[in-house]
Amino acid sequence: MGAAKVVPNSNPQHVDTGDSREQNLVYAPEDIAPFGKTLTVNLLGSGPKACSFDCPYCDLGRTFTRLNRLKSEVTLPSVEAIGAAVSEAFQKIHATGPAIDSILLAGNGEPTLHPEFPEVVRLILDARNTWLPGKPVRIMTNGFALDTRKVTDAMNLMEERIVKIDAGSERMFKAMNSPLSRTNLARVLNGIKKLRDVTIQSMFFKGPIDNTVKTELDDWLEVIAMVKPKGVIIQGLSRQPANPELVRLDEDQIYAIASLLERKTQIKAIVLP
Ligand code: SF4
């Protein structure tokens, strides 16, 4: 999922892997807080953004392709193309560097939208084991597919699962995410129970949508306390959001939310102001 600092930009450098170059399947390593030097695998190719949400803060712009038209309007990369690109890129990093800290499944939308997501995950893990053993594989997801067992099983093979939750009520969930499927907060929370552990990613801002007022923060804290994640990545807007009227928080406001989280829940906050 594209979300501020944690996700590479939509026009990234790529690792030059021949035919896959046009599809931007593997981005060049870059520093992505808090994961260090990270190689991002983009399962969705370089066509229009493919996502099940249309978050007003998305740094990839609006989501124009409806889910029911995804198959007919967007050509997603094949399992074979992703497998070949990943293998070649990992091998190249192994042979000539630069050293990386981590591998991230993210990119041009919601990675679990790839119709053969479990197969793709297995190929990536195999290539990691061969060429970059010991490097953690992470995924960033909006959680819409967590009610599908084969998706959660595949996610559980990775070292870290990062699910975004920016809201503690169904009303705010809708405003923050504009879901294009029948997902709601309750379904995402239910799906998280199938994960062996989870890190949460939460975005905060003000403006026409404001998830920083006390009642919203109280609801969000309640949800986070219930989920009991390993940690919460708390971030503010750092790039141009899809809705330009959204207002960025200053650093003090972001740190205030982080310390509120730690005080009320004793859950670790990782701040990306
Ligand atoms: S989940 Fe939201 S922020 Fe992430 S890619 Fe989709 S629309 Fe963008």
PDB file of C-alpha atoms in Angstrom, residues 42-225:
ATOM      1  CA  ASN A  42       5.978  -4.448  -6.665  1.00  0.00           C
ATOM      2  CA  LEU A  43       3.534  -7.260  -7.463  1.00  0.00           C
ATOM      3  CA  LEU A  44       1.241  -4.977  -9.453  1.00  0.00           C
ATOM      4  CA  GLY A  45       3.445  -3.712 -12.275  1.00  0.00           C
ATOM      5  CA  SER A  46       3.578  -0.213 -13.662  1.00  0.00           C
ATOM      6  CA  GLY A  47       0.014   0.130 -14.974  1.00  0.00           C
ATOM      7  CA  PRO A  48      -2.662   2.117 -13.163  1.00  0.00           C
ATOM      8  CA  LYS A  49      -2.595   1.871  -9.368  1.00  0.00           C
ATOM      9  CA  ALA A  50      -4.431  -1.277  -8.303  1.00  0.00           C
ATOM     10  CA  CYS A  51      -6.021  -0.984  -4.884  1.00  0.00           C
ATOM     11  CA  SER A  52      -9.136  -2.005  -3.010  1.00  0.00           C
ATOM     12  CA  PHE A  53      -9.148   1.349  -1.211  1.00  0.00           C
ATOM     13  CA  ASP A  54      -9.133   4.952  -2.393  1.00  0.00           C
ATOM     14  CA  CYS A  55      -7.542   6.610   0.649  1.00  0.00           C
ATOM     15  CA  PRO A  56      -7.649  10.406   0.497  1.00  0.00           C
ATOM     16  CA  TYR A  57      -4.064  10.532   1.742  1.00  0.00           C
ATOM     17  CA  CYS A  58      -2.615   8.083  -0.777  1.00  0.00           C
ATOM     18  CA  ASP A  59       0.628   9.322  -2.280  1.00  0.00           C
ATOM     19  CA  LEU A  60      -0.041   7.312  -5.453  1.00  0.00           C
ATOM     20  CA  GLY A  61      -3.044   9.492  -6.315  1.00  0.00           C
ATOM     21  CA  ARG A  62      -6.675   8.414  -6.652  1.00  0.00           C
ATOM     22  CA  THR A  63      -7.748   4.835  -7.381  1.00  0.00           C
ATOM     23  CA  PHE A  64      -9.547   4.943 -10.719  1.00  0.00           C
ATOM     24  CA  THR A  65      -9.883   1.253 -11.491  1.00  0.00           C
ATOM     25  CA  ARG A  66     -12.836  -0.416  -9.789  1.00  0.00           C
ATOM     26  CA  LEU A  67     -12.200  -3.905  -8.445  1.00  0.00           C
ATOM     27  CA  ASN A  68     -14.731  -5.529 -10.759  1.00  0.00           C
ATOM     28  CA  ARG A  69     -12.884  -4.040 -13.737  1.00  0.00           C
ATOM     29  CA  LEU A  70      -9.386  -4.835 -12.532  1.00  0.00           C
ATOM     30  CA  LYS A  71      -9.088  -7.992 -14.599  1.00  0.00           C
ATOM     31  CA  SER A  72     -10.249  -6.375 -17.817  1.00  0.00           C
ATOM     32  CA  GLU A  73      -8.522  -2.992 -17.399  1.00  0.00           C
ATOM     33  CA  VAL A  74      -5.216  -3.767 -15.743  1.00  0.00           C
ATOM     34  CA  THR A  75      -2.652  -6.296 -16.901  1.00  0.00           C
ATOM     35  CA  LEU A  76      -1.005  -7.528 -13.748  1.00  0.00           C
ATOM     36  CA  PRO A  77       2.414  -9.163 -14.044  1.00  0.00           C
ATOM     37  CA  SER A  78       2.399 -12.952 -14.279  1.00  0.00           C
ATOM     38  CA  VAL A  79       3.809 -15.188 -11.559  1.00  0.00           C
ATOM     39  CA  GLU A  80       6.570 -16.165 -13.981  1.00  0.00           C
ATOM     40  CA  ALA A  81       7.491 -12.531 -14.692  1.00  0.00           C
ATOM     41  CA  ILE A  82       7.648 -11.674 -10.987  1.00  0.00           C
ATOM     42  CA  GLY A  83       9.602 -14.862 -10.206  1.00  0.00           C
ATOM     43  CA  ALA A  84      12.164 -14.137 -12.935  1.00  0.00           C
ATOM     44  CA  ALA A  85      12.543 -10.466 -11.966  1.00  0.00           C
ATOM     45  CA  VAL A  86      12.940 -11.256  -8.277  1.00  0.00           C
ATOM     46  CA  SER A  87      15.420 -14.049  -8.875  1.00  0.00           C
ATOM     47  CA  GLU A  88      17.545 -11.917 -11.156  1.00  0.00           C
ATOM     48  CA  ALA A  89      17.430  -8.880  -8.859  1.00  0.00           C
ATOM     49  CA  PHE A  90      18.237 -10.856  -5.694  1.00  0.00           C
ATOM     50  CA  GLN A  91      21.081 -12.650  -7.468  1.00  0.00           C
ATOM     51  CA  LYS A  92      22.495  -9.329  -8.659  1.00  0.00           C
ATOM     52  CA  ILE A  93      22.342  -7.851  -5.143  1.00  0.00           C
ATOM     53  CA  HIS A  94      24.004 -11.000  -3.784  1.00  0.00           C
ATOM     54  CA  ALA A  95      26.815 -10.745  -6.350  1.00  0.00           C
ATOM     55  CA  THR A  96      27.499  -7.036  -6.539  1.00  0.00           C
ATOM     56  CA  GLY A  97      25.547  -5.334  -3.722  1.00  0.00           C
ATOM     57  CA  PRO A  98      24.660  -2.938  -2.331  1.00  0.00           C
ATOM     58  CA  ALA A  99      24.002  -4.730   0.955  1.00  0.00           C
ATOM     59  CA  ILE A 100      20.357  -4.557   1.925  1.00  0.00           C
ATOM     60  CA  ASP A 101      18.550  -4.929   5.251  1.00  0.00           C
ATOM     61  CA  SER A 102      15.128  -5.966   4.116  1.00  0.00           C
ATOM     62  CA  ILE A 103      12.724  -6.983   1.341  1.00  0.00           C
ATOM     63  CA  LEU A 104       9.313  -5.336   1.192  1.00  0.00           C
ATOM     64  CA  LEU A 105       6.186  -6.341  -0.729  1.00  0.00           C
ATOM     65  CA  ALA A 106       4.458  -3.048  -1.525  1.00  0.00           C
ATOM     66  CA  GLY A 107       4.457  -0.747  -4.528  1.00  0.00           C
ATOM     67  CA  ASN A 108       1.752   0.240  -6.954  1.00  0.00           C
ATOM     68  CA  GLY A 109      -1.296  -0.439  -4.750  1.00  0.00           C
ATOM     69  CA  GLU A 110      -2.437  -3.337  -2.551  1.00  0.00           C
ATOM     70  CA  PRO A 111      -0.114  -6.366  -2.994  1.00  0.00           C
ATOM     71  CA  THR A 112      -2.680  -8.990  -1.942  1.00  0.00           C
ATOM     72  CA  LEU A 113      -4.747  -8.026  -4.998  1.00  0.00           C
ATOM     73  CA  HIS A 114      -2.447 -10.123  -7.157  1.00  0.00           C
ATOM     74  CA  PRO A 115      -4.659 -13.106  -8.084  1.00  0.00           C
ATOM     75  CA  GLU A 116      -1.833 -15.562  -7.452  1.00  0.00           C
ATOM     76  CA  PHE A 117      -0.556 -13.913  -4.321  1.00  0.00           C
ATOM     77  CA  PRO A 118       0.346 -17.137  -2.405  1.00  0.00           C
ATOM     78  CA  GLU A 119       2.384 -18.506  -5.323  1.00  0.00           C
ATOM     79  CA  VAL A 120       4.178 -15.195  -5.729  1.00  0.00           C
ATOM     80  CA  VAL A 121       5.026 -15.108  -2.021  1.00  0.00           C
ATOM     81  CA  ARG A 122       6.489 -18.609  -2.187  1.00  0.00           C
ATOM     82  CA  LEU A 123       8.664 -17.669  -5.173  1.00  0.00           C
ATOM     83  CA  ILE A 124       9.925 -14.565  -3.391  1.00  0.00           C
ATOM     84  CA  LEU A 125      10.727 -16.529  -0.229  1.00  0.00           C
ATOM     85  CA  ASP A 126      12.522 -19.229  -2.262  1.00  0.00           C
ATOM     86  CA  ALA A 127      14.601 -16.594  -4.063  1.00  0.00           C
ATOM     87  CA  ARG A 128      15.343 -14.897  -0.735  1.00  0.00           C
ATOM     88  CA  ASN A 129      16.475 -18.203   0.795  1.00  0.00           C
ATOM     89  CA  THR A 130      18.758 -18.836  -2.177  1.00  0.00           C
ATOM     90  CA  TRP A 131      20.309 -15.422  -2.736  1.00  0.00           C
ATOM     91  CA  LEU A 132      19.684 -13.267   0.319  1.00  0.00           C
ATOM     92  CA  PRO A 133      19.305 -15.651   3.260  1.00  0.00           C
ATOM     93  CA  GLY A 134      18.515 -14.006   6.565  1.00  0.00           C
ATOM     94  CA  LYS A 135      16.996 -10.876   5.012  1.00  0.00           C
ATOM     95  CA  PRO A 136      13.508 -10.352   6.426  1.00  0.00           C
ATOM     96  CA  VAL A 137      10.575 -10.247   4.009  1.00  0.00           C
ATOM     97  CA  ARG A 138       7.788  -7.868   5.004  1.00  0.00           C
ATOM     98  CA  ILE A 139       4.456  -6.923   3.515  1.00  0.00           C
ATOM     99  CA  MET A 140       2.440  -3.738   3.827  1.00  0.00           C
ATOM    100  CA  THR A 141      -1.257  -4.303   3.325  1.00  0.00           C
ATOM    101  CA  ASN A 142      -4.537  -2.488   3.843  1.00  0.00           C
ATOM    102  CA  GLY A 143      -5.965  -5.725   5.290  1.00  0.00           C
ATOM    103  CA  PHE A 144      -8.916  -6.063   2.911  1.00  0.00           C
ATOM    104  CA  ALA A 145      -8.019  -9.674   1.981  1.00  0.00           C
ATOM    105  CA  LEU A 146      -7.394 -10.965   5.494  1.00  0.00           C
ATOM    106  CA  ASP A 147     -10.655 -12.901   5.424  1.00  0.00           C
ATOM    107  CA  THR A 148      -9.095 -15.210   2.800  1.00  0.00           C
ATOM    108  CA  ARG A 149      -7.236 -18.070   4.437  1.00  0.00           C
ATOM    109  CA  LYS A 150      -4.734 -18.620   1.605  1.00  0.00           C
ATOM    110  CA  VAL A 151      -3.750 -14.950   1.808  1.00  0.00           C
ATOM    111  CA  THR A 152      -3.193 -15.035   5.580  1.00  0.00           C
ATOM    112  CA  ASP A 153      -1.350 -18.365   5.302  1.00  0.00           C
ATOM    113  CA  ALA A 154       1.034 -16.822   2.752  1.00  0.00           C
ATOM    114  CA  MET A 155       1.463 -13.713   4.882  1.00  0.00           C
ATOM    115  CA  ASN A 156       2.319 -15.890   7.867  1.00  0.00           C
ATOM    116  CA  LEU A 157       5.313 -17.276   5.963  1.00  0.00           C
ATOM    117  CA  MET A 158       6.941 -13.856   5.991  1.00  0.00           C
ATOM    118  CA  GLU A 159       8.902 -12.298   8.818  1.00  0.00           C
ATOM    119  CA  GLU A 160       6.616  -9.268   9.304  1.00  0.00           C
ATOM    120  CA  ARG A 161       3.047  -8.261   8.437  1.00  0.00           C
ATOM    121  CA  ILE A 162       2.199  -4.567   8.516  1.00  0.00           C
ATOM    122  CA  VAL A 163      -1.498  -3.757   8.364  1.00  0.00           C
ATOM    123  CA  LYS A 164      -2.806  -0.225   8.232  1.00  0.00           C
ATOM    124  CA  ILE A 165      -5.397   0.911  10.741  1.00  0.00           C
ATOM    125  CA  ASP A 166      -5.966   4.650  10.895  1.00  0.00           C
ATOM    126  CA  ALA A 167      -9.409   4.595  12.476  1.00  0.00           C
ATOM    127  CA  GLY A 168     -11.235   3.168  15.467  1.00  0.00           C
ATOM    128  CA  SER A 169     -14.803   3.463  14.204  1.00  0.00           C
ATOM    129  CA  GLU A 170     -16.568   2.271  11.055  1.00  0.00           C
ATOM    130  CA  ARG A 171     -17.436   5.864  10.177  1.00  0.00           C
ATOM    131  CA  MET A 172     -13.811   7.024  10.311  1.00  0.00           C
ATOM    132  CA  PHE A 173     -12.631   3.805   8.602  1.00  0.00           C
ATOM    133  CA  LYS A 174     -14.833   4.704   5.644  1.00  0.00           C
ATOM    134  CA  ALA A 175     -13.603   8.294   5.561  1.00  0.00           C
ATOM    135  CA  MET A 176      -9.920   7.309   5.828  1.00  0.00           C
ATOM    136  CA  ASN A 177     -10.043   4.474   3.302  1.00  0.00           C
ATOM    137  CA  SER A 178     -12.981   4.912   0.910  1.00  0.00           C
ATOM    138  CA  PRO A 179     -13.035   1.131   0.444  1.00  0.00           C
ATOM    139  CA  LEU A 180     -13.993  -0.075  -3.031  1.00  0.00           C
ATOM    140  CA  SER A 181     -14.958  -3.502  -1.724  1.00  0.00           C
ATOM    141  CA  ARG A 182     -17.322  -4.546   1.073  1.00  0.00           C
ATOM    142  CA  THR A 183     -14.515  -4.381   3.619  1.00  0.00           C
ATOM    143  CA  ASN A 184     -15.064  -2.722   6.934  1.00  0.00           C
ATOM    144  CA  LEU A 185     -13.087  -2.269  10.124  1.00  0.00           C
ATOM    145  CA  ALA A 186     -14.671  -5.272  11.854  1.00  0.00           C
ATOM    146  CA  ARG A 187     -13.637  -7.554   8.972  1.00  0.00           C
ATOM    147  CA  VAL A 188     -10.074  -6.290   8.988  1.00  0.00           C
ATOM    148  CA  LEU A 189      -9.846  -6.768  12.762  1.00  0.00           C
ATOM    149  CA  ASN A 190     -11.284 -10.243  12.474  1.00  0.00           C
ATOM    150  CA  GLY A 191      -8.783 -11.102   9.741  1.00  0.00           C
ATOM    151  CA  ILE A 192      -5.844  -9.896  11.824  1.00  0.00           C
ATOM    152  CA  LYS A 193      -6.617 -12.676  14.316  1.00  0.00           C
ATOM    153  CA  LYS A 194      -5.430 -15.184  11.682  1.00  0.00           C
ATOM    154  CA  LEU A 195      -1.973 -13.581  11.527  1.00  0.00           C
ATOM    155  CA  ARG A 196       0.711 -14.978  13.779  1.00  0.00           C
ATOM    156  CA  ASP A 197       1.627 -11.430  14.749  1.00  0.00           C
ATOM    157  CA  VAL A 198       1.130  -7.982  13.300  1.00  0.00           C
ATOM    158  CA  THR A 199       2.588  -4.510  13.167  1.00  0.00           C
ATOM    159  CA  ILE A 200       0.130  -1.686  12.650  1.00  0.00           C
ATOM    160  CA  GLN A 201       0.709   1.354  10.455  1.00  0.00           C
ATOM    161  CA  SER A 202      -1.368   4.442  11.227  1.00  0.00           C
ATOM    162  CA  MET A 203      -1.511   7.737   9.359  1.00  0.00           C
ATOM    163  CA  PHE A 204      -2.737  10.938  11.052  1.00  0.00           C
ATOM    164  CA  PHE A 205      -3.734  14.312   9.613  1.00  0.00           C
ATOM    165  CA  LYS A 206      -6.207  17.155   9.972  1.00  0.00           C
ATOM    166  CA  GLY A 207      -8.378  19.034   7.509  1.00  0.00           C
ATOM    167  CA  PRO A 208     -11.748  17.996   6.061  1.00  0.00           C
ATOM    168  CA  ILE A 209     -11.046  14.559   7.539  1.00  0.00           C
ATOM    169  CA  ASP A 210      -9.452  14.666  10.973  1.00  0.00           C
ATOM    170  CA  ASN A 211      -8.524  11.511  12.864  1.00  0.00           C
ATOM    171  CA  THR A 212      -6.692  13.404  15.594  1.00  0.00           C
ATOM    172  CA  VAL A 213      -9.645  14.738  17.610  1.00  0.00           C
ATOM    173  CA  LYS A 214     -10.019  13.177  21.060  1.00  0.00           C
ATOM    174  CA  THR A 215     -13.002  10.946  20.307  1.00  0.00           C
ATOM    175  CA  GLU A 216     -11.305   9.516  17.197  1.00  0.00           C
ATOM    176  CA  LEU A 217      -8.026   8.955  19.024  1.00  0.00           C
ATOM    177  CA  ASP A 218      -9.859   7.251  21.899  1.00  0.00           C
ATOM    178  CA  ASP A 219     -11.605   4.873  19.454  1.00  0.00           C
ATOM    179  CA  TRP A 220      -8.313   4.169  17.656  1.00  0.00           C
ATOM    180  CA  LEU A 221      -6.510   3.489  20.952  1.00  0.00           C
ATOM    181  CA  GLU A 222      -9.231   1.061  21.955  1.00  0.00           C
ATOM    182  CA  VAL A 223      -8.827  -0.853  18.679  1.00  0.00           C
ATOM    183  CA  ILE A 224      -5.025  -0.921  18.946  1.00  0.00           C
ATOM    184  CA  ALA A 225      -5.210  -2.170  22.541  1.00  0.00           C
TER     185      ALA A 225
END
